[in-house]
PDB file of C-alpha atoms in Angstrom:
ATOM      1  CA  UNK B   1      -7.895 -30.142  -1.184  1.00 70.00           C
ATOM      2  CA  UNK B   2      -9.504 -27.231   0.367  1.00 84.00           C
ATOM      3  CA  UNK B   3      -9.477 -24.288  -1.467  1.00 82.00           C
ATOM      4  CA  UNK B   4      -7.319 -22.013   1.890  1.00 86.00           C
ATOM      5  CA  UNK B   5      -4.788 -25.160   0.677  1.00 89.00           C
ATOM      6  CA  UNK B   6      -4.609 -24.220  -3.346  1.00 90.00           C
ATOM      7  CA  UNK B   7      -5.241 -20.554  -2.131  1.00 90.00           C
ATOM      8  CA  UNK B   8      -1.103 -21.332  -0.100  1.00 91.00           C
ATOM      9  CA  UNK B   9       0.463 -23.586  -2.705  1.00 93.00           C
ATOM     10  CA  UNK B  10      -0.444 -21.306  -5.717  1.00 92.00           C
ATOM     11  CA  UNK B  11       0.273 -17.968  -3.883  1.00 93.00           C
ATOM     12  CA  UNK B  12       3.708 -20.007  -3.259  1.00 94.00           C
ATOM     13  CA  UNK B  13       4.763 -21.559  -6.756  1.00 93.00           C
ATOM     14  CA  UNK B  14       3.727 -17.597  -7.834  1.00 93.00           C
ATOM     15  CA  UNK B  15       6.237 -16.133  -5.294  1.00 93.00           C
ATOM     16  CA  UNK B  16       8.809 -18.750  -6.161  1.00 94.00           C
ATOM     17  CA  UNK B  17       8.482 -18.066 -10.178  1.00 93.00           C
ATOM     18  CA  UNK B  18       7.837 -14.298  -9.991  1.00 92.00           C
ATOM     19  CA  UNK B  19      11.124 -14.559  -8.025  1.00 93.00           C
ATOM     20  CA  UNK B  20      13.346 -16.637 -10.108  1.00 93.00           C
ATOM     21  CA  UNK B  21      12.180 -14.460 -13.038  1.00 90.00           C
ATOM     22  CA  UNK B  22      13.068 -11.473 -11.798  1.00 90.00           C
ATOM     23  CA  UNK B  23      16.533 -12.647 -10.666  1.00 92.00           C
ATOM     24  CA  UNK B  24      17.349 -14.094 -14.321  1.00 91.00           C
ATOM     25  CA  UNK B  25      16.044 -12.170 -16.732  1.00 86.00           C
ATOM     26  CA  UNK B  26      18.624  -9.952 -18.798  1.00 85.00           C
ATOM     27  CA  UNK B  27      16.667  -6.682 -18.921  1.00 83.00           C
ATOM     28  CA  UNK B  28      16.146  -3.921 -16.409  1.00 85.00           C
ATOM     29  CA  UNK B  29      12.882  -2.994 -17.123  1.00 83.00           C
ATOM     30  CA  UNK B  30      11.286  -6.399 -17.081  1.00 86.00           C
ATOM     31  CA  UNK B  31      13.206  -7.096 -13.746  1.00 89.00           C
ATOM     32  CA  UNK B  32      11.512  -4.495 -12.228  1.00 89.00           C
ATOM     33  CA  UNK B  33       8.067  -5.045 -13.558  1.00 88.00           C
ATOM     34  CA  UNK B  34       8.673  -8.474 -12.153  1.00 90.00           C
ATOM     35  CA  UNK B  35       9.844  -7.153  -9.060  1.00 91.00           C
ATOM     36  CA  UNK B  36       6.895  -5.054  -8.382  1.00 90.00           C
ATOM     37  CA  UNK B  37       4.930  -8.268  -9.077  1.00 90.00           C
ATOM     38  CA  UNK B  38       6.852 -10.446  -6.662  1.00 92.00           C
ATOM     39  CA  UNK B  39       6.238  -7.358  -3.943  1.00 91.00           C
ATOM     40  CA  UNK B  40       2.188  -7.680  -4.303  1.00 91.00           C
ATOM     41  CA  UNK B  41       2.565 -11.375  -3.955  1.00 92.00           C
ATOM     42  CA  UNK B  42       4.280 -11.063  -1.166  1.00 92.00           C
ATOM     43  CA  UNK B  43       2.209  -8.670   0.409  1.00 92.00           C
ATOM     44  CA  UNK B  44      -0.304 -11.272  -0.069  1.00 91.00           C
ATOM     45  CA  UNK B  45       1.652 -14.157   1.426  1.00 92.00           C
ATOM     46  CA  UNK B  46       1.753 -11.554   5.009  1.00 92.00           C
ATOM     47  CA  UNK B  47      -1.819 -11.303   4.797  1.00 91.00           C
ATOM     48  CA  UNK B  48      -2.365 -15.171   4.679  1.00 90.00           C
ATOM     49  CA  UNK B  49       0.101 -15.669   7.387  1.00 90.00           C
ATOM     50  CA  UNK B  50      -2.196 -13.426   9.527  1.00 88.00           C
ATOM     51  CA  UNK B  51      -0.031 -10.375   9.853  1.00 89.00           C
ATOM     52  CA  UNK B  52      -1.700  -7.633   8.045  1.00 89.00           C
ATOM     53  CA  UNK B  53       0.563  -4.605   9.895  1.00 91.00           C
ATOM     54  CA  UNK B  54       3.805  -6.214   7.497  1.00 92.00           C
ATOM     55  CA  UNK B  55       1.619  -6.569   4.788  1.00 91.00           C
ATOM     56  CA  UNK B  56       0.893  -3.193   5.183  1.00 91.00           C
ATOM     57  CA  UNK B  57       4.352  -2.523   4.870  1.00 91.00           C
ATOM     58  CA  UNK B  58       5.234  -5.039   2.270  1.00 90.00           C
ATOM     59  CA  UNK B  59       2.506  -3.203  -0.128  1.00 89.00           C
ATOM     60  CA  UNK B  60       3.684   0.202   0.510  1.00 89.00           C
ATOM     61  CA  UNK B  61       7.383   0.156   0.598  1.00 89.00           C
ATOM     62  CA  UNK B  62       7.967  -3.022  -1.683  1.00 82.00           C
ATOM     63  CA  UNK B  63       5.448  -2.926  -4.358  1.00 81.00           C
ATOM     64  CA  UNK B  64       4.842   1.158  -4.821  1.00 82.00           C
ATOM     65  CA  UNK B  65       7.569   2.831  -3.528  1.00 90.00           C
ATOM     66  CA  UNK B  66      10.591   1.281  -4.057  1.00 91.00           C
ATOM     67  CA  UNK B  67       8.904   0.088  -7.547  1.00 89.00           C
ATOM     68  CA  UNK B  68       8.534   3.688  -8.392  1.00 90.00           C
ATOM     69  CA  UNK B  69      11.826   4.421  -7.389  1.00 91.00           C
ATOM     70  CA  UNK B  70      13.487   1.736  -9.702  1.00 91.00           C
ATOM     71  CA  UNK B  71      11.480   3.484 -12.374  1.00 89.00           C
ATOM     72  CA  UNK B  72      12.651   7.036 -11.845  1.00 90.00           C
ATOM     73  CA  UNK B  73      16.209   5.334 -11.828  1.00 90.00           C
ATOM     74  CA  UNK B  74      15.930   3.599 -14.652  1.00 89.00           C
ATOM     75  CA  UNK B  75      14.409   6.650 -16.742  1.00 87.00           C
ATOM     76  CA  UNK B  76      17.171   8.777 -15.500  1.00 88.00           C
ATOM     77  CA  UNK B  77      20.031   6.189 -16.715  1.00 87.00           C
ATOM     78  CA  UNK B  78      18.040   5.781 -20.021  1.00 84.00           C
ATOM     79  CA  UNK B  79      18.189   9.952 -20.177  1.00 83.00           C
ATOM     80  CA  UNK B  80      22.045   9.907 -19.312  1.00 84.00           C
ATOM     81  CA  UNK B  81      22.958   7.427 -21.511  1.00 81.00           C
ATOM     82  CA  UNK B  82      20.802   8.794 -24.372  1.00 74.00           C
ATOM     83  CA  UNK B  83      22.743  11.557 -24.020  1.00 73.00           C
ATOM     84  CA  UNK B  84      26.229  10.138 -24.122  1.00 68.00           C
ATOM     85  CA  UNK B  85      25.371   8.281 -27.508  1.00 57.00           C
ATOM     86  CA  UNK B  86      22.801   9.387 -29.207  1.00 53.00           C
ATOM     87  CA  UNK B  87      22.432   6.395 -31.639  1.00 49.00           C
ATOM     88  CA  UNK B  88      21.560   3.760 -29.309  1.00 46.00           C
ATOM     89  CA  UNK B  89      20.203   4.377 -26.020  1.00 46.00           C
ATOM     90  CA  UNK B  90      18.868   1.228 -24.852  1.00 46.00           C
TER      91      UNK B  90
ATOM     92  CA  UNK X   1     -27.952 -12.321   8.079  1.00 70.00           C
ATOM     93  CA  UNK X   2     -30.740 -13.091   5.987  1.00 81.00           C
ATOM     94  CA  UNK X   3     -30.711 -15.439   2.982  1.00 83.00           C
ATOM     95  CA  UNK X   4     -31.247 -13.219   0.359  1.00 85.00           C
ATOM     96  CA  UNK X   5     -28.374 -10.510   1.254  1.00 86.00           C
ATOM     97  CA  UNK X   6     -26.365 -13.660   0.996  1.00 86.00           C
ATOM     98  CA  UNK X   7     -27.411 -14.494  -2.681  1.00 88.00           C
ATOM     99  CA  UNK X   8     -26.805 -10.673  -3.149  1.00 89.00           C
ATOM    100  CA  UNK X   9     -23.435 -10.713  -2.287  1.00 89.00           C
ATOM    101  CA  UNK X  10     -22.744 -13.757  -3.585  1.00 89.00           C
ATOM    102  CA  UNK X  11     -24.014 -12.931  -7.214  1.00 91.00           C
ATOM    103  CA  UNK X  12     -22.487  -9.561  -6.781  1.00 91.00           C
ATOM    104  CA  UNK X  13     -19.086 -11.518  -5.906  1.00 91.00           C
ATOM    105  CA  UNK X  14     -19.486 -14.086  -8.653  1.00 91.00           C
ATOM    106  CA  UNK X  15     -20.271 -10.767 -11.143  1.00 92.00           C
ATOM    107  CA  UNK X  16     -16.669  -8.945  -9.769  1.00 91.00           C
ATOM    108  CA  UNK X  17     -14.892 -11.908 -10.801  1.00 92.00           C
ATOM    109  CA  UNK X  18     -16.406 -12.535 -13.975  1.00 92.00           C
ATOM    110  CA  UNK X  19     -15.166  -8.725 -14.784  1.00 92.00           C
ATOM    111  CA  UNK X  20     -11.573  -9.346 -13.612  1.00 92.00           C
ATOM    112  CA  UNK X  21     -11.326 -12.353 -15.489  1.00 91.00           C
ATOM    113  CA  UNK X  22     -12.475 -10.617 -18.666  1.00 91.00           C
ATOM    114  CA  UNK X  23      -9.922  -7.831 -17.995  1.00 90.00           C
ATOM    115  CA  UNK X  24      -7.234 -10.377 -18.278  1.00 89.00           C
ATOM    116  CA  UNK X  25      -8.376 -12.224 -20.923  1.00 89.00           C
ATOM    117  CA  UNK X  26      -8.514  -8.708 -23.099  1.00 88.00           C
ATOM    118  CA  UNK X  27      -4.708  -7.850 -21.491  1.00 86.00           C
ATOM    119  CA  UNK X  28      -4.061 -11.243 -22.791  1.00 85.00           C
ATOM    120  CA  UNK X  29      -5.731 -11.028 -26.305  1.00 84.00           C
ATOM    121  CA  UNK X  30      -6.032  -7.316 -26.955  1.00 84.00           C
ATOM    122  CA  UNK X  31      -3.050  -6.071 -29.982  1.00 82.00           C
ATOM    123  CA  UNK X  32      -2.040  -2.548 -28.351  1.00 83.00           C
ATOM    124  CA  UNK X  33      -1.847  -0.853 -25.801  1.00 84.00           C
ATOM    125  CA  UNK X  34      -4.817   1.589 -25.946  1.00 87.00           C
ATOM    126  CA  UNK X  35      -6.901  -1.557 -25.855  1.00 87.00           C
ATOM    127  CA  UNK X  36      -5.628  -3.011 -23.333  1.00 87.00           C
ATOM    128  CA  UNK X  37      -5.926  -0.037 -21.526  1.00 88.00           C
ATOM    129  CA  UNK X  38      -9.550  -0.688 -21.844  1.00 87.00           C
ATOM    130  CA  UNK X  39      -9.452  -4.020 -20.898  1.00 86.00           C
ATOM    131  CA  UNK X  40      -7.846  -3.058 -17.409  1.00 87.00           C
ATOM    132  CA  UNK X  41     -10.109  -0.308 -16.916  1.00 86.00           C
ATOM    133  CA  UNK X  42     -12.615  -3.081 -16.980  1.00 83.00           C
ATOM    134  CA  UNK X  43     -11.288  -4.774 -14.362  1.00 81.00           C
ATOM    135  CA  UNK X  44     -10.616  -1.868 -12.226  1.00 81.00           C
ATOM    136  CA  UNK X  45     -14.081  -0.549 -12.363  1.00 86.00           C
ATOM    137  CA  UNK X  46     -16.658  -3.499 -12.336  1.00 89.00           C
ATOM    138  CA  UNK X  47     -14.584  -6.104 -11.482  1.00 89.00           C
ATOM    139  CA  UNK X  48     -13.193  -4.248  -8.345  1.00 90.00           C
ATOM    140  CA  UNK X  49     -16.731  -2.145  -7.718  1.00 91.00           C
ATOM    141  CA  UNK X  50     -18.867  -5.919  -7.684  1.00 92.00           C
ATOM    142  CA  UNK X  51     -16.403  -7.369  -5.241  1.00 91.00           C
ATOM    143  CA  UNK X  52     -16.120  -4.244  -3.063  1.00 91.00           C
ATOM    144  CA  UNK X  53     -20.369  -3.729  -3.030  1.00 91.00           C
ATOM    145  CA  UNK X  54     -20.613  -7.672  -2.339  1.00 90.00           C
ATOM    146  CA  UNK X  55     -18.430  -7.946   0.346  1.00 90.00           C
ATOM    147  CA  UNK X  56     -19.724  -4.550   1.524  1.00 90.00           C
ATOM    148  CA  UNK X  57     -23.563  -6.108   1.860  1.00 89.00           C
ATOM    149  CA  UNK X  58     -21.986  -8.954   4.526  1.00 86.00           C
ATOM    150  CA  UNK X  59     -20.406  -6.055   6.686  1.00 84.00           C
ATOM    151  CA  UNK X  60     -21.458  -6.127  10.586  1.00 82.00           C
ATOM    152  CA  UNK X  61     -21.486  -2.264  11.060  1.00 86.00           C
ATOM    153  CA  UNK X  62     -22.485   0.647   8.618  1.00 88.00           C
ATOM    154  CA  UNK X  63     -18.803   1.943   8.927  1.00 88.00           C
ATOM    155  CA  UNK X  64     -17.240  -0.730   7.707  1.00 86.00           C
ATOM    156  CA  UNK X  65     -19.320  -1.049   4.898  1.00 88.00           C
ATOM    157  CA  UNK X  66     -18.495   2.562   4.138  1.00 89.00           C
ATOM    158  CA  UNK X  67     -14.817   2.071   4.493  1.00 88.00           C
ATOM    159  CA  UNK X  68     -15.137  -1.135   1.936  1.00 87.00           C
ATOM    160  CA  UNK X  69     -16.978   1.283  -0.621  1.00 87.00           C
ATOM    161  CA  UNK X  70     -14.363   4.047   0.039  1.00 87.00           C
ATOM    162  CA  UNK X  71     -11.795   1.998  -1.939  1.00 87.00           C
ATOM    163  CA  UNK X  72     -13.421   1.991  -4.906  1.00 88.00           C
ATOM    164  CA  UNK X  73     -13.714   5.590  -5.214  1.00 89.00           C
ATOM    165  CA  UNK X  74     -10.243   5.784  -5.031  1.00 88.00           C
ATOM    166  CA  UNK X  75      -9.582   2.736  -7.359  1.00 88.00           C
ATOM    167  CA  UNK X  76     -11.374   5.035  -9.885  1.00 89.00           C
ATOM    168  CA  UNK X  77      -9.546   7.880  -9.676  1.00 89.00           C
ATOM    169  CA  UNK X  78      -6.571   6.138  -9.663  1.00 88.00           C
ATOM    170  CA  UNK X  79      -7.254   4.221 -13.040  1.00 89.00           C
ATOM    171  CA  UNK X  80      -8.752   7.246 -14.739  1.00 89.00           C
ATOM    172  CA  UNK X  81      -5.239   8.705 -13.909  1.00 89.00           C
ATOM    173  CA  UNK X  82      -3.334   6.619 -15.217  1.00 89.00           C
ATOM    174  CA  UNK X  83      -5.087   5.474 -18.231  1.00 89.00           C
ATOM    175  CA  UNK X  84      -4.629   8.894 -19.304  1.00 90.00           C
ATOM    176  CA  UNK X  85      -0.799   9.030 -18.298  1.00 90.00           C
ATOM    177  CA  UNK X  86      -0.441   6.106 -20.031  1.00 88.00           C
ATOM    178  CA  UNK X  87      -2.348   6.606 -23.047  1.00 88.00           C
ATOM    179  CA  UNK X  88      -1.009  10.205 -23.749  1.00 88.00           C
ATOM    180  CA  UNK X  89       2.264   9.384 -23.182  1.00 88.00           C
ATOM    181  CA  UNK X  90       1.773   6.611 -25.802  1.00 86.00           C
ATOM    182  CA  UNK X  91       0.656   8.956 -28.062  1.00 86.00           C
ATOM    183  CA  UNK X  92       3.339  11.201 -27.690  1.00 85.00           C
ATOM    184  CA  UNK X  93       5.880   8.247 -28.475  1.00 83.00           C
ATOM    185  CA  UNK X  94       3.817   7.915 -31.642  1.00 78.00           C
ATOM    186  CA  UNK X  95       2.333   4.935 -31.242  1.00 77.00           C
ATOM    187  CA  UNK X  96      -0.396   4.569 -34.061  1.00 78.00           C
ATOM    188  CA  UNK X  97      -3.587   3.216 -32.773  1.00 79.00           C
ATOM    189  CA  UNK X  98      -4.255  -0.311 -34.156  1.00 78.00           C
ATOM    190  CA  UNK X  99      -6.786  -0.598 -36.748  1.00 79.00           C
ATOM    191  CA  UNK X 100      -9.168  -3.745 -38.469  1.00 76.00           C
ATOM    192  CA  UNK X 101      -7.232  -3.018 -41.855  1.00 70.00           C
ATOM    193  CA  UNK X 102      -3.695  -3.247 -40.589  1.00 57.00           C
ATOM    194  CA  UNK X 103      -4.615  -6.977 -39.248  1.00 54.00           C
ATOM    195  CA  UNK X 104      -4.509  -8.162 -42.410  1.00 47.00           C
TER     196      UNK X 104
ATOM    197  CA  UNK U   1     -18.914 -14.816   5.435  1.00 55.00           C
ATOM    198  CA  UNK U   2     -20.882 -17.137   3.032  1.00 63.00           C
ATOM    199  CA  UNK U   3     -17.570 -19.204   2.225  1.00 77.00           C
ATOM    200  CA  UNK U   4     -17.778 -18.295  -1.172  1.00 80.00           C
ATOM    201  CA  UNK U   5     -15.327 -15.277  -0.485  1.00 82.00           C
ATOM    202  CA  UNK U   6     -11.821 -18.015  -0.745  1.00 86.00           C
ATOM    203  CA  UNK U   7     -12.847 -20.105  -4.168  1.00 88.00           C
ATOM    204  CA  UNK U   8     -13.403 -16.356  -5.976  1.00 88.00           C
ATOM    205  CA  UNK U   9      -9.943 -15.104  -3.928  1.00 89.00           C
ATOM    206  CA  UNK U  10      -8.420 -18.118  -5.817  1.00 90.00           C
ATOM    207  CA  UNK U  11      -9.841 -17.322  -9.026  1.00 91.00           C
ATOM    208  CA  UNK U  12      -7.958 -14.311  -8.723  1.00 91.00           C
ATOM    209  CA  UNK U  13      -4.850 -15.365  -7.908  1.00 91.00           C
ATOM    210  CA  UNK U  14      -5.380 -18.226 -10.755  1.00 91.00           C
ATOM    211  CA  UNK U  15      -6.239 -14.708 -12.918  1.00 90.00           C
ATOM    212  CA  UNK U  16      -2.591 -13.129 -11.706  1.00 89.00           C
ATOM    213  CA  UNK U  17      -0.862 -16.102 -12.937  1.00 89.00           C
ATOM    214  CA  UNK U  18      -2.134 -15.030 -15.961  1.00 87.00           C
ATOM    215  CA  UNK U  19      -1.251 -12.053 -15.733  1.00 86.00           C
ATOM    216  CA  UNK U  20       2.283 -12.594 -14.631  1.00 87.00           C
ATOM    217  CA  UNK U  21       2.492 -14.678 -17.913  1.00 84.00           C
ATOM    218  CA  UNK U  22       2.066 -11.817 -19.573  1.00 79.00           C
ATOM    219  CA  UNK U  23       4.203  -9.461 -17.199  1.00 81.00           C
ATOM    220  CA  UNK U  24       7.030 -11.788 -18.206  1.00 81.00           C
ATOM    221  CA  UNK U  25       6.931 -11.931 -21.688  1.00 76.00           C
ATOM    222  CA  UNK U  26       4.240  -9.183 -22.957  1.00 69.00           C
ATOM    223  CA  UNK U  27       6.246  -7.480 -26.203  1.00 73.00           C
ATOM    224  CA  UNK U  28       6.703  -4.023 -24.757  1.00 75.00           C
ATOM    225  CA  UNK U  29       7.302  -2.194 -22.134  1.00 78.00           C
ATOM    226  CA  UNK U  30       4.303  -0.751 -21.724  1.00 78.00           C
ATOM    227  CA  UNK U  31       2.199  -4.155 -21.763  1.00 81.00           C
ATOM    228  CA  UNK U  32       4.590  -5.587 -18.984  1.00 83.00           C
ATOM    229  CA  UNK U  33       3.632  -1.986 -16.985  1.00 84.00           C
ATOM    230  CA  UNK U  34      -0.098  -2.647 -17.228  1.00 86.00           C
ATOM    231  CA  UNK U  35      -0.005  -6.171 -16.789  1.00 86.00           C
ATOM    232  CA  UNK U  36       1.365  -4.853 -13.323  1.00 86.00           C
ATOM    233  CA  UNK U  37      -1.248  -2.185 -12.806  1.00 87.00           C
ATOM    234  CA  UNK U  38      -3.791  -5.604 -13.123  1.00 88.00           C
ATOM    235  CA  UNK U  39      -1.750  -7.277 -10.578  1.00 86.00           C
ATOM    236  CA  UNK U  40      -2.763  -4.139  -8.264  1.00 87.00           C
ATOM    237  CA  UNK U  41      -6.214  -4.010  -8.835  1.00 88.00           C
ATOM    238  CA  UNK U  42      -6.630  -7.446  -8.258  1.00 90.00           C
ATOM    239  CA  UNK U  43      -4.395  -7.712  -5.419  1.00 90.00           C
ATOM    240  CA  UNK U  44      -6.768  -5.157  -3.994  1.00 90.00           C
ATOM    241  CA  UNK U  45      -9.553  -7.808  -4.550  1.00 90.00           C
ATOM    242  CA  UNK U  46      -7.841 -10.512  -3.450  1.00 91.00           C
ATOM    243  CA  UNK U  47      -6.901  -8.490   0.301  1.00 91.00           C
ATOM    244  CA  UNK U  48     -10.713  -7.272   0.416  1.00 90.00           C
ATOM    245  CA  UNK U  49     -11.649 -11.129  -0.012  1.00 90.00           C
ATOM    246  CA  UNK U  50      -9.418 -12.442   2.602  1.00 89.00           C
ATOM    247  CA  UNK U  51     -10.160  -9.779   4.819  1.00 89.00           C
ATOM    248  CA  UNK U  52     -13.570 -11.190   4.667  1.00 86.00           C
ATOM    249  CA  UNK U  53     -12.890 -14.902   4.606  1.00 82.00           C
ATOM    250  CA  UNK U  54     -10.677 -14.653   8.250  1.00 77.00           C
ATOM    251  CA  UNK U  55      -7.669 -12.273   7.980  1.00 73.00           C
ATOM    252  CA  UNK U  56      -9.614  -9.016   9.838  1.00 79.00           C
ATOM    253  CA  UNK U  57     -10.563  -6.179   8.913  1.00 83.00           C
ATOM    254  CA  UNK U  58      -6.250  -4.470   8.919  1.00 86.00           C
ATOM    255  CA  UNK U  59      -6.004  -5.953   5.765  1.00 88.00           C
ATOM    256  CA  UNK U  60      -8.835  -3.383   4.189  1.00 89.00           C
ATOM    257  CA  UNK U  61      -6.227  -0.905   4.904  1.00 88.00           C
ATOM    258  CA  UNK U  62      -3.480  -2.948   3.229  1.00 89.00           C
ATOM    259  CA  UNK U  63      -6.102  -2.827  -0.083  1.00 89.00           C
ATOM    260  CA  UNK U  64      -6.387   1.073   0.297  1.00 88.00           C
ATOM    261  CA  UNK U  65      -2.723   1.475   0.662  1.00 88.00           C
ATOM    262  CA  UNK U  66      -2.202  -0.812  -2.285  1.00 89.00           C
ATOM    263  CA  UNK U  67      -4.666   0.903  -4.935  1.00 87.00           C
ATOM    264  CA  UNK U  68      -3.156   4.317  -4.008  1.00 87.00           C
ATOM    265  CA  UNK U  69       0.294   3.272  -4.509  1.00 88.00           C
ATOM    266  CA  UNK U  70      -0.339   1.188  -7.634  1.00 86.00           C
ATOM    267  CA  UNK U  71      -1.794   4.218  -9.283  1.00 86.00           C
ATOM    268  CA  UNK U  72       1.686   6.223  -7.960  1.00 88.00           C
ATOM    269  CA  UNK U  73       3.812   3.262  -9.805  1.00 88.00           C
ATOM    270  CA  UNK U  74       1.684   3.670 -12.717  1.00 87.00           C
ATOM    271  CA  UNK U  75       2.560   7.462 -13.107  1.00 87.00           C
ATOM    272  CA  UNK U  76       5.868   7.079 -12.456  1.00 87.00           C
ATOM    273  CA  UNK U  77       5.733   5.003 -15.360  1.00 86.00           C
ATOM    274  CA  UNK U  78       4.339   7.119 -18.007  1.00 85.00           C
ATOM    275  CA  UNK U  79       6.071  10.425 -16.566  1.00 84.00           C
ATOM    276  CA  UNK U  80       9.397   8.908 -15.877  1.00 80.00           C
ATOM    277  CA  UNK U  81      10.325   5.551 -17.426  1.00 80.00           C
ATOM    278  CA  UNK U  82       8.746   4.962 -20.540  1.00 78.00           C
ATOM    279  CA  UNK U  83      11.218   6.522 -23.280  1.00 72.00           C
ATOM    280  CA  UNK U  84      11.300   6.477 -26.884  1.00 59.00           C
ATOM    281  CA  UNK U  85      14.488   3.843 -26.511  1.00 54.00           C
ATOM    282  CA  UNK U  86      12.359   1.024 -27.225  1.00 51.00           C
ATOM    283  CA  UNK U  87      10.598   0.687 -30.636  1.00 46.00           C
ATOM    284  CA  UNK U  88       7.314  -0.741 -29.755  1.00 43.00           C
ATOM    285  CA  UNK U  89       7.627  -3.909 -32.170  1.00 41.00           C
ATOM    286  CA  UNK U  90       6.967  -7.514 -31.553  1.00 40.00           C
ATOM    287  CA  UNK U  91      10.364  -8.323 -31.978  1.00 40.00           C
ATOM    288  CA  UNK U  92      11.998  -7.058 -29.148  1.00 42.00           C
ATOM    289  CA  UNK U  93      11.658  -9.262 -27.078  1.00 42.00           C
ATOM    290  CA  UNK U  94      15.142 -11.047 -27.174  1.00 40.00           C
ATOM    291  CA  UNK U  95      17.302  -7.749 -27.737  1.00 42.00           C
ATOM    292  CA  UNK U  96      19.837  -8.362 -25.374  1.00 41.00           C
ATOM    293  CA  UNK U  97      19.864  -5.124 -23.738  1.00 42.00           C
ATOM    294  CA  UNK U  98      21.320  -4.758 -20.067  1.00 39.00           C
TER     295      UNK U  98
END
């Protein structure tokens, strides 16, 4: 096996788990760690399938921004529902 | 290209990877988060910097060599950044460092 | 191109799975965050490798792109996200929180 071969098959099975992970697990903030993960990777998988102008796009807008975004909303939900009860925000 | 540029870049290649693959074994092993803090910042500086300078030797033109030693720069800044977000906002939550005695 | 620049690219993606290892289960939230801030630097490795091993030189400006916008996530993370909510213990890690 070549290594361009295990180079494709890993970069897959990563995609694949980084996905499934970040569809089933129960918390926000690891979802969107994941997520941010699964964006890189596929950024990644664009530049192996020789299109570098969507992985381009793939890193900017689905790792960093909207990872940044999900974030910011997650910090402001945390605030708001510190707020509303004070003994447990989550 | 002449042979020993290539063993250059390929023992400056080999040297980058060694460096990321210590920063993740120390953001696997490490016990808080100020260490592994340094652990990343390992693999953002070398390990990136040794890839970027090999790769950077097997470039056909002077500019693109320059635009491959552009990102690291940048890679720096950006890890200096937010190592120190990161580290004083940790410190703000009161996270106590971790120390040899409290291993035990 | 002295085909050594795909075995190290798959080092580094074998060194992501690690990481993503500990992105999944690392015991707070800040370990999860910086195990993603490794996932950008080397993905930034990784695109400067293949852009040398056949993808063109485009994908040096998907590695630029990348670092600056890992570094933007990052912040956003300390600044924004990372709240006093959690207590930073090992045991965590099963809370079922939504």
């Amino acid at each position: 096996m070549s290594a361009a071969t295990a180079f494709d098959l890993l970069l897959a099975a990563l995609l694949l788990w980084s996905a499934w992970r970040a569809l089933a697990t129960p918390r926000l903030d690891r979802a969107i760690v994941l997520f941010i993960a699964f964006g890189l990777l596929m950024a990644l998988a664009w530049a192996r399938l020789a299109a570098p102008d969507i992985a381009l796009a793939e890193a900017a807008i689905g790792a960093g921004i909207t990872g940044a975004l999900l974030l910011d909303a997650l910090g402001a939900w945390k605030r708001r529902a510190g707020k509303d009860k004070p003994g447990s925000p989550s | 290209m002449p042979p020993w540029l290539e063993y250059a870049s390929g023992t400056l290649l080999v040297a980058g990877a060694f460096f990321y693959f210590a920063g993740t074994v120390g953001l696997l092993r490490f016990p808080d988060v100020y260490t592994r803090l340094h652990a990343l910042a390992k693999a953002d500086n070398l390990g990136l910097g040794c890839v970027l300078a090999g790769l950077a030797l097997q470039a056909e033109t002077l500019a693109a060599a320059l635009k491959l030693l552009l990102v690291w720069p940048l890679a720096l800044a950006a890890s200096a950044g937010v190592g120190y977000a990161i580290a004083r906002r940790a410190d703000a939550l009161g996270i106590a460092p971790w120390t040899r005695d409290k291993s035990k | 191109m002295t085909g050594l620049e795909l075995p190290v690219a798959l080092f580094l993606l074998a060194n992501l799975a690690a990481a993503l290892l500990r992105a999944a289960r690392g015991p707070t939230a800040a370990d999860r965050m910086l195990a993603a801030l490794l996932f950008g630097s080397t993905g930034v490795g990784v695109l400067a490798l293949l852009a040398h091993a056949g993808g063109g030189t485009p994908l040096i400006d998907v590695a630029l792109t990348l670092a600056l916008l890992a570094a933007i996530t990052g912040v956003a993370f300390a600044r924004r996200a990372w709240r006093a909510g959690q207590p930073p213990t090992k045991g965590d890690d099963d809370a079922p929180v939504a």
